[in-house]
């Protein structure tokens, strides 16, 4: 019976983990979409139409043939996508902070443990015994 119980607990934990991984992946897509489709256009509007995803430092220009085909693609550092990823991380961190803070508020604090009444110390008992023997 103990073996069956361990298998049941293990199966439940694996299923919980699988659900958490799937939800985290879906949440990642939602947050990425929110950042790229909602937040970045707002930031771009207030920064003069700047789109962070297009920000880059071109190391080598693209080589274009006479017929218009690209023979050698452009080599560039796409730091704008990195800025988007940082904003994405900040939003996810803030949301997780709010969730954990709300969860901690719902937990009830443990009941205070009442201390057992203190009895006499060993020295006090020895004084009482000494006084009793003197009588």
PDB file of C-alpha atoms in Angstrom:
ATOM      1  CA  UNK A   1       0.000   0.000   0.000  1.00  0.00           C
ATOM      2  CA  UNK A   2       2.868   2.392   0.771  1.00  0.00           C
ATOM      3  CA  UNK A   3       4.312   1.781  -2.699  1.00  0.00           C
ATOM      4  CA  UNK A   4       0.959   2.637  -4.312  1.00  0.00           C
ATOM      5  CA  UNK A   5       0.726   5.798  -2.201  1.00  0.00           C
ATOM      6  CA  UNK A   6       4.228   6.894  -3.277  1.00  0.00           C
ATOM      7  CA  UNK A   7       3.335   6.272  -6.929  1.00  0.00           C
ATOM      8  CA  UNK A   8       0.130   8.310  -6.498  1.00  0.00           C
ATOM      9  CA  UNK A   9       2.012  11.201  -4.898  1.00  0.00           C
ATOM     10  CA  UNK A  10       4.746  11.063  -7.553  1.00  0.00           C
ATOM     11  CA  UNK A  11       2.182  11.044 -10.367  1.00  0.00           C
ATOM     12  CA  UNK A  12       0.393  14.035  -8.849  1.00  0.00           C
ATOM     13  CA  UNK A  13       3.634  15.995  -8.534  1.00  0.00           C
ATOM     14  CA  UNK A  14       4.637  15.193 -12.119  1.00  0.00           C
ATOM     15  CA  UNK A  15       1.227  16.257 -13.408  1.00  0.00           C
ATOM     16  CA  UNK A  16       1.389  19.472 -11.350  1.00  0.00           C
ATOM     17  CA  UNK A  17       4.841  20.178 -12.756  1.00  0.00           C
ATOM     18  CA  UNK A  18       3.668  19.529 -16.325  1.00  0.00           C
ATOM     19  CA  UNK A  19       0.712  21.872 -15.864  1.00  0.00           C
ATOM     20  CA  UNK A  20       2.992  24.539 -14.396  1.00  0.00           C
ATOM     21  CA  UNK A  21       5.425  24.258 -17.326  1.00  0.00           C
ATOM     22  CA  UNK A  22       2.602  24.523 -19.878  1.00  0.00           C
ATOM     23  CA  UNK A  23       1.077  27.512 -18.108  1.00  0.00           C
ATOM     24  CA  UNK A  24       4.485  29.196 -17.842  1.00  0.00           C
ATOM     25  CA  UNK A  25       5.026  28.749 -21.572  1.00  0.00           C
ATOM     26  CA  UNK A  26       1.600  30.161 -22.365  1.00  0.00           C
ATOM     27  CA  UNK A  27       2.163  33.032 -19.938  1.00  0.00           C
ATOM     28  CA  UNK A  28       5.490  33.751 -21.615  1.00  0.00           C
ATOM     29  CA  UNK A  29       3.758  34.030 -24.985  1.00  0.00           C
ATOM     30  CA  UNK A  30       1.102  36.307 -23.520  1.00  0.00           C
ATOM     31  CA  UNK A  31       3.684  38.574 -21.906  1.00  0.00           C
ATOM     32  CA  UNK A  32       5.828  38.653 -25.061  1.00  0.00           C
ATOM     33  CA  UNK A  33       2.780  39.594 -27.096  1.00  0.00           C
ATOM     34  CA  UNK A  34       1.815  42.231 -24.548  1.00  0.00           C
ATOM     35  CA  UNK A  35       5.284  43.761 -24.610  1.00  0.00           C
ATOM     36  CA  UNK A  36       5.740  43.727 -28.385  1.00  0.00           C
ATOM     37  CA  UNK A  37       2.155  44.580 -29.416  1.00  0.00           C
ATOM     38  CA  UNK A  38       0.907  46.844 -26.604  1.00  0.00           C
ATOM     39  CA  UNK A  39       3.739  48.294 -24.525  1.00  0.00           C
ATOM     40  CA  UNK A  40       6.362  48.950 -27.189  1.00  0.00           C
ATOM     41  CA  UNK A  41       4.029  50.918 -29.510  1.00  0.00           C
ATOM     42  CA  UNK A  42       3.093  53.100 -26.502  1.00  0.00           C
ATOM     43  CA  UNK A  43       6.767  53.592 -25.601  1.00  0.00           C
ATOM     44  CA  UNK A  44       7.524  54.247 -29.273  1.00  0.00           C
ATOM     45  CA  UNK A  45       4.762  56.847 -29.456  1.00  0.00           C
ATOM     46  CA  UNK A  46       6.170  58.806 -26.517  1.00  0.00           C
ATOM     47  CA  UNK A  47       9.742  58.453 -27.805  1.00  0.00           C
ATOM     48  CA  UNK A  48       8.954  59.982 -31.195  1.00  0.00           C
ATOM     49  CA  UNK A  49       7.923  56.887 -33.169  1.00  0.00           C
ATOM     50  CA  UNK A  50      10.978  54.857 -32.200  1.00  0.00           C
ATOM     51  CA  UNK A  51      10.606  51.074 -32.463  1.00  0.00           C
ATOM     52  CA  UNK A  52      13.088  49.288 -30.239  1.00  0.00           C
ATOM     53  CA  UNK A  53      12.900  46.056 -32.259  1.00  0.00           C
ATOM     54  CA  UNK A  54      14.397  47.886 -35.267  1.00  0.00           C
ATOM     55  CA  UNK A  55      17.323  49.349 -33.339  1.00  0.00           C
ATOM     56  CA  UNK A  56      20.634  47.855 -34.444  1.00  0.00           C
ATOM     57  CA  UNK A  57      24.277  48.528 -35.148  1.00  0.00           C
ATOM     58  CA  UNK A  58      25.196  47.422 -38.670  1.00  0.00           C
ATOM     59  CA  UNK A  59      28.603  45.789 -38.831  1.00  0.00           C
ATOM     60  CA  UNK A  60      28.517  44.790 -42.520  1.00  0.00           C
ATOM     61  CA  UNK A  61      26.045  46.136 -45.055  1.00  0.00           C
ATOM     62  CA  UNK A  62      24.052  43.694 -47.156  1.00  0.00           C
ATOM     63  CA  UNK A  63      25.378  43.023 -50.652  1.00  0.00           C
ATOM     64  CA  UNK A  64      22.640  43.226 -53.279  1.00  0.00           C
ATOM     65  CA  UNK A  65      23.058  41.836 -56.784  1.00  0.00           C
ATOM     66  CA  UNK A  66      22.016  43.744 -59.919  1.00  0.00           C
ATOM     67  CA  UNK A  67      18.733  41.812 -60.120  1.00  0.00           C
ATOM     68  CA  UNK A  68      17.780  42.856 -56.556  1.00  0.00           C
ATOM     69  CA  UNK A  69      18.546  39.592 -54.768  1.00  0.00           C
ATOM     70  CA  UNK A  70      20.614  39.672 -51.601  1.00  0.00           C
ATOM     71  CA  UNK A  71      23.889  37.840 -52.163  1.00  0.00           C
ATOM     72  CA  UNK A  72      25.271  38.510 -48.703  1.00  0.00           C
ATOM     73  CA  UNK A  73      22.877  39.375 -45.852  1.00  0.00           C
ATOM     74  CA  UNK A  74      23.441  42.225 -43.475  1.00  0.00           C
ATOM     75  CA  UNK A  75      25.473  41.556 -40.326  1.00  0.00           C
ATOM     76  CA  UNK A  76      24.168  43.618 -37.409  1.00  0.00           C
ATOM     77  CA  UNK A  77      23.909  43.691 -33.626  1.00  0.00           C
ATOM     78  CA  UNK A  78      20.184  43.776 -32.831  1.00  0.00           C
ATOM     79  CA  UNK A  79      20.259  45.488 -29.455  1.00  0.00           C
ATOM     80  CA  UNK A  80      16.657  46.663 -29.793  1.00  0.00           C
ATOM     81  CA  UNK A  81      15.374  43.103 -29.386  1.00  0.00           C
ATOM     82  CA  UNK A  82      17.515  42.861 -26.265  1.00  0.00           C
ATOM     83  CA  UNK A  83      15.836  46.000 -24.884  1.00  0.00           C
ATOM     84  CA  UNK A  84      12.447  44.377 -25.585  1.00  0.00           C
ATOM     85  CA  UNK A  85      13.591  41.268 -23.687  1.00  0.00           C
ATOM     86  CA  UNK A  86      14.655  43.395 -20.702  1.00  0.00           C
ATOM     87  CA  UNK A  87      11.278  45.160 -20.648  1.00  0.00           C
ATOM     88  CA  UNK A  88       9.627  41.734 -20.894  1.00  0.00           C
ATOM     89  CA  UNK A  89      11.674  40.528 -17.900  1.00  0.00           C
ATOM     90  CA  UNK A  90      10.763  43.594 -15.840  1.00  0.00           C
ATOM     91  CA  UNK A  91       7.048  43.097 -16.535  1.00  0.00           C
ATOM     92  CA  UNK A  92       7.173  39.374 -15.675  1.00  0.00           C
ATOM     93  CA  UNK A  93       9.128  40.100 -12.491  1.00  0.00           C
ATOM     94  CA  UNK A  94       6.654  42.788 -11.441  1.00  0.00           C
ATOM     95  CA  UNK A  95       3.658  40.524 -12.072  1.00  0.00           C
ATOM     96  CA  UNK A  96       5.260  37.671 -10.121  1.00  0.00           C
ATOM     97  CA  UNK A  97       6.065  40.071  -7.273  1.00  0.00           C
ATOM     98  CA  UNK A  98       2.413  41.169  -7.120  1.00  0.00           C
ATOM     99  CA  UNK A  99       1.186  37.553  -7.220  1.00  0.00           C
ATOM    100  CA  UNK A 100       3.537  36.422  -4.435  1.00  0.00           C
ATOM    101  CA  UNK A 101       2.693  39.468  -2.328  1.00  0.00           C
ATOM    102  CA  UNK A 102      -1.049  38.789  -2.706  1.00  0.00           C
ATOM    103  CA  UNK A 103      -0.517  35.107  -1.905  1.00  0.00           C
ATOM    104  CA  UNK A 104       1.428  35.941   1.244  1.00  0.00           C
ATOM    105  CA  UNK A 105      -1.402  38.198   2.416  1.00  0.00           C
ATOM    106  CA  UNK A 106      -3.893  35.324   2.117  1.00  0.00           C
ATOM    107  CA  UNK A 107      -1.858  33.025   4.328  1.00  0.00           C
ATOM    108  CA  UNK A 108      -2.931  33.137   7.957  1.00  0.00           C
ATOM    109  CA  UNK A 109      -0.098  33.581  10.408  1.00  0.00           C
ATOM    110  CA  UNK A 110       0.472  30.639  12.741  1.00  0.00           C
ATOM    111  CA  UNK A 111      -1.251  30.873  16.085  1.00  0.00           C
ATOM    112  CA  UNK A 112       1.095  32.142  18.767  1.00  0.00           C
ATOM    113  CA  UNK A 113       2.450  29.346  20.879  1.00  0.00           C
ATOM    114  CA  UNK A 114       1.667  29.855  24.529  1.00  0.00           C
ATOM    115  CA  UNK A 115       4.666  29.353  26.704  1.00  0.00           C
ATOM    116  CA  UNK A 116       4.353  26.817  29.481  1.00  0.00           C
ATOM    117  CA  UNK A 117       4.212  28.455  32.887  1.00  0.00           C
ATOM    118  CA  UNK A 118       7.668  28.726  34.270  1.00  0.00           C
ATOM    119  CA  UNK A 119       8.349  26.714  37.360  1.00  0.00           C
ATOM    120  CA  UNK A 120      10.977  27.419  39.939  1.00  0.00           C
ATOM    121  CA  UNK A 121      14.569  27.222  38.818  1.00  0.00           C
ATOM    122  CA  UNK A 122      16.959  24.641  40.183  1.00  0.00           C
ATOM    123  CA  UNK A 123      18.531  27.235  42.473  1.00  0.00           C
ATOM    124  CA  UNK A 124      15.142  28.207  43.927  1.00  0.00           C
ATOM    125  CA  UNK A 125      14.367  24.544  44.623  1.00  0.00           C
ATOM    126  CA  UNK A 126      17.699  24.095  46.377  1.00  0.00           C
ATOM    127  CA  UNK A 127      17.016  27.183  48.535  1.00  0.00           C
ATOM    128  CA  UNK A 128      13.595  25.743  49.509  1.00  0.00           C
ATOM    129  CA  UNK A 129      15.144  22.377  50.371  1.00  0.00           C
ATOM    130  CA  UNK A 130      17.827  24.074  52.458  1.00  0.00           C
ATOM    131  CA  UNK A 131      15.254  26.168  54.291  1.00  0.00           C
ATOM    132  CA  UNK A 132      13.097  23.087  54.908  1.00  0.00           C
ATOM    133  CA  UNK A 133      16.089  21.174  56.334  1.00  0.00           C
ATOM    134  CA  UNK A 134      16.941  24.058  58.679  1.00  0.00           C
ATOM    135  CA  UNK A 135      13.536  23.799  60.328  1.00  0.00           C
TER     136      UNK A 135
END
